[in-house]
Amino acid sequence: MQLIDGKLVSAQVKQEIAAEVADLIAKGGKKPHLAAILVGHDGGSEAYVAGKVKDCEDCGFTSTLIRFDDDVTEEALLAEVEKLNNNKDVDGFIVQLPLPKHISEQKVTEAIDYRKDVDGFHPVNVGRVSLGLPAFVSATPDGILELIKRYKIETAGKHVVVIGRSNIVGKPVANLLMQKAYPGNATVTVVHSYSTDIKEQCLSADIIICALGRPGFLKADMVKDGVVVIDVGTTRVPSTETKSGFRLKGDVDFDNVAPKCSFITPVPGGVGLMTRVSLMKNTLLAGKKEIYK
Ligand code: GUN
């Protein structure tokens, strides 16, 4: 069993990005600039955005954080999105989700210029990914593919089971793994809450991507020997052993599943860190105008 080390790979990718930025600047270019809009003071969102600001520093990017109170109107938020769309100095930006209930996340996502949509959530980017065209790929699926690449895991002709059908993980990762590319060319099955044969599907899987948000869901009796397991779950569970009072738990019963695996990602230290670094990859692509002129 080999542990897929998201900490190591994400640090490597970050270093590669920083080297490319230094090169860009040496050639007279400008630092990539990522802006983030944060509404309210949700603990999880604050932590995510703080992580993104730090990643920008590590990569040599400029970052701008724009804050609004919880009671900001949809109109005011959309006006800020429009300002960022038109700000030539900003290469890419994100609106941290979730948003308060009185604001439509769909409307805000669609208001973002797809050429600056480094989250890869805009329908144009989602559509282009499914067509196999150059696009901003959303961060978690991109992070998963980067890990598969760096560990040279074969995907062609393999049976991949994706557990979960969310718009930001399950659907796009399934789509990417069936593209005519590497990683890709896989036979992909997506199972979800209405599936009646999850265990049978998993038992025939060469690669399982677990993204349903139920701690410890994937058990040892659901996987065959030699399987590759990618755990996308990051549920906060109470813990007396940490300062914060919680710890992250994945969707995989790690201790019992790991001995049967050829490769497995830990939680924490797996996909989560790659998700962060993929946003930086997209910001660099946006800065270099590599996908959209
Ligand atoms: N909230 C949790 N993850 C994400 C993310 O990747 N992007 C945005 N915009 N909001 C999030």
Short mmCIF file of C-alpha atoms and ligand atoms in Angstrom, two decimals:
data_model
loop_
_atom_site.label_atom_id
_atom_site.label_comp_id
_atom_site.label_asym_id
_atom_site.label_seq_id
_atom_site.Cartn_x
_atom_site.Cartn_y
_atom_site.Cartn_z
CA MET A 1 0.00 0.00 0.00
CA GLN A 2 1.32 3.42 -0.94
CA LEU A 3 0.04 6.55 0.71
CA ILE A 4 -0.69 9.36 -1.75
CA ASP A 5 0.97 12.33 -0.09
CA GLY A 6 -1.07 15.45 -0.84
CA LYS A 7 1.16 17.50 1.42
CA LEU A 8 4.29 16.64 -0.54
CA VAL A 9 2.72 16.99 -3.99
CA SER A 10 0.92 20.25 -3.17
CA ALA A 11 4.20 21.73 -1.88
CA GLN A 12 5.93 20.64 -5.11
CA VAL A 13 3.20 22.17 -7.30
CA LYS A 14 3.32 25.40 -5.29
CA GLN A 15 7.10 25.56 -5.76
CA GLU A 16 6.70 25.02 -9.50
CA ILE A 17 4.12 27.82 -9.67
CA ALA A 18 6.36 30.18 -7.66
CA ALA A 19 9.29 29.44 -10.01
CA GLU A 20 7.10 30.17 -13.03
CA VAL A 21 5.91 33.45 -11.51
CA ALA A 22 9.53 34.49 -10.81
CA ASP A 23 10.34 33.71 -14.43
CA LEU A 24 7.32 35.68 -15.62
CA ILE A 25 8.40 38.72 -13.61
CA ALA A 26 12.03 38.40 -14.77
CA LYS A 27 10.69 38.65 -18.32
CA GLY A 28 8.82 41.88 -17.50
CA GLY A 29 5.42 40.31 -16.82
CA LYS A 30 3.12 41.04 -13.89
CA LYS A 31 2.24 38.95 -10.85
CA PRO A 32 -1.00 36.99 -11.24
CA HIS A 33 -3.72 38.65 -9.16
CA LEU A 34 -6.48 36.69 -7.40
CA ALA A 35 -9.38 38.45 -5.69
CA ALA A 36 -11.80 36.80 -3.27
CA ILE A 37 -15.19 38.03 -2.09
CA LEU A 38 -16.17 36.84 1.38
CA VAL A 39 -19.66 37.45 2.71
CA GLY A 40 -20.22 37.20 6.48
CA HIS A 41 -18.06 35.54 9.11
CA ASP A 42 -18.67 31.80 8.80
CA GLY A 43 -15.74 30.00 10.48
CA GLY A 44 -15.23 27.51 7.66
CA SER A 45 -15.29 30.18 4.94
CA GLU A 46 -12.94 32.45 6.91
CA ALA A 47 -10.46 29.58 7.21
CA TYR A 48 -10.72 28.69 3.51
CA VAL A 49 -10.15 32.27 2.41
CA ALA A 50 -7.25 32.79 4.85
CA GLY A 51 -5.67 29.66 3.31
CA LYS A 52 -6.12 31.09 -0.17
CA VAL A 53 -4.50 34.38 0.80
CA LYS A 54 -1.52 32.50 2.25
CA ASP A 55 -1.24 30.31 -0.86
CA CYS A 56 -1.12 33.47 -2.98
CA GLU A 57 1.78 34.76 -0.89
CA ASP A 58 3.61 31.45 -1.23
CA CYS A 59 3.14 31.48 -5.01
CA GLY A 60 4.19 35.11 -5.45
CA PHE A 61 0.70 36.30 -6.46
CA THR A 62 -1.10 39.49 -5.56
CA SER A 63 -4.30 38.85 -3.59
CA THR A 64 -7.21 41.08 -2.69
CA LEU A 65 -9.87 40.20 -0.15
CA ILE A 66 -13.22 41.99 -0.40
CA ARG A 67 -15.55 41.58 2.57
CA PHE A 68 -19.27 42.15 2.94
CA ASP A 69 -21.54 41.73 5.93
CA ASP A 70 -24.17 38.98 5.98
CA ASP A 71 -26.90 41.46 5.15
CA VAL A 72 -25.36 42.65 1.87
CA THR A 73 -27.97 42.79 -0.89
CA GLU A 74 -27.75 40.58 -3.95
CA GLU A 75 -27.66 43.74 -6.03
CA ALA A 76 -24.62 45.11 -4.18
CA LEU A 77 -22.81 41.79 -4.47
CA LEU A 78 -23.55 41.58 -8.19
CA ALA A 79 -22.26 45.16 -8.59
CA GLU A 80 -18.95 44.10 -6.98
CA VAL A 81 -18.74 41.08 -9.29
CA GLU A 82 -19.23 43.41 -12.25
CA LYS A 83 -16.49 45.70 -10.94
CA LEU A 84 -14.07 42.78 -10.73
CA ASN A 85 -15.11 41.58 -14.19
CA ASN A 86 -14.02 44.98 -15.52
CA ASN A 87 -10.92 45.43 -13.36
CA LYS A 88 -8.02 44.85 -15.75
CA ASP A 89 -5.59 44.33 -12.88
CA VAL A 90 -7.52 41.31 -11.51
CA ASP A 91 -6.80 38.11 -13.45
CA GLY A 92 -9.22 35.85 -11.63
CA PHE A 93 -11.61 35.96 -8.69
CA ILE A 94 -13.87 33.81 -6.57
CA VAL A 95 -16.96 34.40 -4.48
CA GLN A 96 -16.62 32.19 -1.43
CA LEU A 97 -19.60 29.84 -0.98
CA PRO A 98 -21.97 29.31 0.74
CA LEU A 99 -23.74 32.66 0.46
CA PRO A 100 -26.55 33.83 2.76
CA LYS A 101 -29.97 32.42 1.81
CA HIS A 102 -31.30 35.69 0.37
CA ILE A 103 -28.62 35.64 -2.36
CA SER A 104 -28.81 33.30 -5.36
CA GLU A 105 -25.50 31.43 -5.68
CA GLN A 106 -26.45 30.49 -9.23
CA LYS A 107 -27.05 34.10 -10.23
CA VAL A 108 -23.75 35.21 -8.69
CA THR A 109 -21.81 32.35 -10.30
CA GLU A 110 -23.27 33.14 -13.71
CA ALA A 111 -22.48 36.86 -13.28
CA ILE A 112 -18.74 36.12 -13.05
CA ASP A 113 -16.92 36.59 -16.36
CA TYR A 114 -16.05 32.98 -17.28
CA ARG A 115 -12.59 34.17 -18.37
CA LYS A 116 -11.93 35.14 -14.72
CA ASP A 117 -13.79 32.19 -13.17
CA VAL A 118 -10.80 30.47 -11.57
CA ASP A 119 -13.16 28.33 -9.45
CA GLY A 120 -14.37 26.75 -12.70
CA PHE A 121 -18.01 26.94 -11.53
CA HIS A 122 -19.43 29.03 -14.42
CA PRO A 123 -21.61 27.03 -16.86
CA VAL A 124 -19.23 27.94 -19.72
CA ASN A 125 -16.29 26.34 -17.92
CA VAL A 126 -18.36 23.34 -16.76
CA GLY A 127 -19.59 22.84 -20.34
CA ARG A 128 -16.14 23.21 -21.88
CA VAL A 129 -14.71 20.67 -19.42
CA SER A 130 -17.39 18.16 -20.42
CA LEU A 131 -16.57 18.76 -24.09
CA GLY A 132 -12.86 18.22 -23.44
CA LEU A 133 -12.02 21.84 -24.36
CA PRO A 134 -9.49 24.06 -22.56
CA ALA A 135 -11.22 25.57 -19.52
CA PHE A 136 -10.81 26.37 -15.86
CA VAL A 137 -11.32 22.97 -14.21
CA SER A 138 -12.79 23.22 -10.73
CA ALA A 139 -10.24 22.78 -8.01
CA THR A 140 -11.11 19.47 -6.36
CA PRO A 141 -11.42 17.44 -9.59
CA ASP A 142 -8.25 19.07 -10.88
CA GLY A 143 -6.44 18.22 -7.62
CA ILE A 144 -7.56 14.59 -7.88
CA LEU A 145 -6.29 14.35 -11.47
CA GLU A 146 -2.97 15.95 -10.48
CA LEU A 147 -2.46 13.29 -7.79
CA ILE A 148 -3.32 10.51 -10.26
CA LYS A 149 -0.74 11.99 -12.70
CA ARG A 150 2.03 12.51 -10.17
CA TYR A 151 1.69 8.92 -8.90
CA LYS A 152 1.47 7.65 -12.53
CA ILE A 153 -1.73 5.72 -11.78
CA GLU A 154 -3.12 4.05 -14.92
CA THR A 155 -6.72 5.02 -15.75
CA ALA A 156 -7.21 3.81 -19.36
CA GLY A 157 -9.71 0.96 -19.46
CA LYS A 158 -10.00 0.95 -15.66
CA HIS A 159 -13.33 0.87 -13.87
CA VAL A 160 -13.68 4.06 -11.84
CA VAL A 161 -16.55 4.33 -9.37
CA VAL A 162 -17.38 7.84 -8.24
CA ILE A 163 -19.51 7.94 -5.09
CA GLY A 164 -21.47 11.19 -5.05
CA ARG A 165 -22.85 13.36 -7.86
CA SER A 166 -22.23 16.93 -6.70
CA ASN A 167 -21.74 19.68 -9.25
CA ILE A 168 -18.30 20.53 -7.89
CA VAL A 169 -16.78 17.05 -7.41
CA GLY A 170 -18.74 13.97 -8.52
CA LYS A 171 -20.03 15.16 -11.89
CA PRO A 172 -16.86 16.93 -13.10
CA VAL A 173 -14.44 14.22 -11.96
CA ALA A 174 -16.58 11.56 -13.68
CA ASN A 175 -16.59 13.69 -16.80
CA LEU A 176 -12.83 14.23 -16.77
CA LEU A 177 -12.02 10.56 -16.26
CA MET A 178 -13.99 9.55 -19.35
CA GLN A 179 -12.27 12.09 -21.64
CA LYS A 180 -9.89 10.91 -24.36
CA ALA A 181 -6.82 11.92 -22.37
CA TYR A 182 -4.56 10.94 -19.52
CA PRO A 183 -5.86 10.80 -16.85
CA GLY A 184 -9.00 9.55 -18.57
CA ASN A 185 -10.19 6.84 -20.96
CA ALA A 186 -11.75 5.12 -17.96
CA THR A 187 -15.06 3.31 -17.67
CA VAL A 188 -16.85 5.50 -15.17
CA THR A 189 -19.80 4.62 -12.94
CA VAL A 190 -21.38 7.27 -10.74
CA VAL A 191 -23.32 6.03 -7.72
CA HIS A 192 -25.37 8.16 -5.34
CA SER A 193 -28.07 8.14 -2.67
CA TYR A 194 -30.60 6.45 -4.98
CA SER A 195 -28.24 3.71 -6.19
CA THR A 196 -29.18 0.20 -5.06
CA ASP A 197 -25.88 -1.53 -5.90
CA ILE A 198 -23.17 0.66 -4.41
CA LYS A 199 -21.33 -2.26 -2.79
CA GLU A 200 -21.39 -4.37 -5.99
CA GLN A 201 -20.13 -1.47 -8.09
CA CYS A 202 -17.35 -0.70 -5.61
CA LEU A 203 -16.29 -4.36 -5.48
CA SER A 204 -15.66 -4.28 -9.24
CA ALA A 205 -13.85 -0.91 -9.14
CA ASP A 206 -10.14 -0.43 -9.86
CA ILE A 207 -10.37 3.16 -8.62
CA ILE A 208 -12.91 4.56 -6.14
CA ILE A 209 -13.43 8.29 -5.68
CA CYS A 210 -15.41 8.83 -2.52
CA ALA A 211 -17.13 12.22 -2.40
CA LEU A 212 -20.40 11.94 -0.54
CA GLY A 213 -19.57 13.61 2.78
CA ARG A 214 -20.40 10.68 5.07
CA PRO A 215 -17.51 9.90 7.44
CA GLY A 216 -16.23 6.32 7.25
CA PHE A 217 -18.79 5.30 4.56
CA LEU A 218 -16.46 3.13 2.43
CA LYS A 219 -15.75 -0.08 4.37
CA ALA A 220 -13.16 -2.81 3.77
CA ASP A 221 -15.81 -5.34 2.61
CA MET A 222 -16.77 -2.94 -0.23
CA VAL A 223 -13.37 -2.93 -2.00
CA LYS A 224 -11.25 -5.46 -3.85
CA ASP A 225 -7.55 -6.02 -3.24
CA GLY A 226 -5.27 -3.60 -5.09
CA VAL A 227 -7.88 -0.84 -5.42
CA VAL A 228 -6.91 2.85 -5.62
CA VAL A 229 -8.96 4.92 -3.17
CA ILE A 230 -9.28 8.70 -3.37
CA ASP A 231 -11.04 10.14 -0.32
CA VAL A 232 -12.61 13.56 -0.88
CA GLY A 233 -14.55 13.67 2.40
CA THR A 234 -13.67 16.37 4.92
CA THR A 235 -16.39 16.26 7.55
CA ARG A 236 -15.62 18.10 10.79
CA VAL A 237 -16.16 15.75 13.74
CA PRO A 238 -15.81 16.74 17.42
CA SER A 239 -12.44 15.92 18.98
CA THR A 240 -10.96 16.40 22.42
CA GLU A 241 -7.45 16.05 20.98
CA THR A 242 -7.29 19.27 18.96
CA LYS A 243 -7.24 22.93 19.96
CA SER A 244 -10.09 23.74 17.59
CA GLY A 245 -12.30 21.05 19.17
CA PHE A 246 -12.80 19.18 15.90
CA ARG A 247 -10.86 17.09 13.40
CA LEU A 248 -11.43 16.25 9.74
CA LYS A 249 -12.72 12.80 8.90
CA GLY A 250 -12.83 11.33 5.42
CA ASP A 251 -15.50 9.21 3.72
CA VAL A 252 -13.30 6.11 3.98
CA ASP A 253 -12.87 3.76 6.95
CA PHE A 254 -9.14 4.35 6.45
CA ASP A 255 -7.62 1.92 8.99
CA ASN A 256 -9.48 -1.07 7.58
CA VAL A 257 -9.56 -0.11 3.89
CA ALA A 258 -5.90 0.99 3.53
CA PRO A 259 -4.35 -2.52 3.88
CA LYS A 260 -6.30 -3.65 0.78
CA CYS A 261 -5.26 -0.67 -1.39
CA SER A 262 -2.46 -0.18 -3.91
CA PHE A 263 -2.80 3.59 -3.32
CA ILE A 264 -4.91 5.61 -0.90
CA THR A 265 -5.20 9.29 0.06
CA PRO A 266 -5.28 10.17 3.76
CA VAL A 267 -7.57 12.77 5.38
CA PRO A 268 -6.19 15.23 6.21
CA GLY A 269 -3.10 15.40 3.98
CA GLY A 270 -4.65 14.17 0.73
CA VAL A 271 -7.06 15.78 -1.69
CA GLY A 272 -7.82 18.88 0.44
CA LEU A 273 -4.36 20.39 0.01
CA MET A 274 -4.46 19.68 -3.72
CA THR A 275 -7.77 21.55 -4.00
CA ARG A 276 -6.08 24.64 -2.60
CA VAL A 277 -3.16 24.41 -4.98
CA SER A 278 -5.39 23.89 -8.03
CA LEU A 279 -6.93 27.32 -7.48
CA MET A 280 -3.39 28.70 -7.68
CA LYS A 281 -2.81 26.75 -10.93
CA ASN A 282 -5.93 28.31 -12.42
CA THR A 283 -4.90 31.78 -11.26
CA LEU A 284 -1.53 31.35 -12.96
CA LEU A 285 -3.30 30.23 -16.16
CA ALA A 286 -5.57 33.29 -15.88
CA GLY A 287 -2.56 35.59 -15.36
CA LYS A 288 -0.85 34.14 -18.41
CA LYS A 289 -4.10 34.32 -20.43
CA GLU A 290 -3.40 30.73 -21.37
CA ILE A 291 -6.98 29.51 -21.66
CA TYR A 292 -8.82 32.66 -22.72
CA LYS A 293 -7.12 35.59 -24.44
N1 GUN B 1 -16.62 26.94 -0.49
C1 GUN B 1 -16.04 25.73 -0.23
N2 GUN B 1 -15.18 25.41 -1.21
C2 GUN B 1 -15.21 26.41 -2.12
C3 GUN B 1 -14.52 26.65 -3.33
O1 GUN B 1 -13.71 25.85 -3.81
N3 GUN B 1 -14.81 27.82 -3.97
C4 GUN B 1 -15.72 28.70 -3.48
N4 GUN B 1 -15.96 29.82 -4.19
N5 GUN B 1 -16.38 28.51 -2.34
C5 GUN B 1 -16.12 27.37 -1.66
#
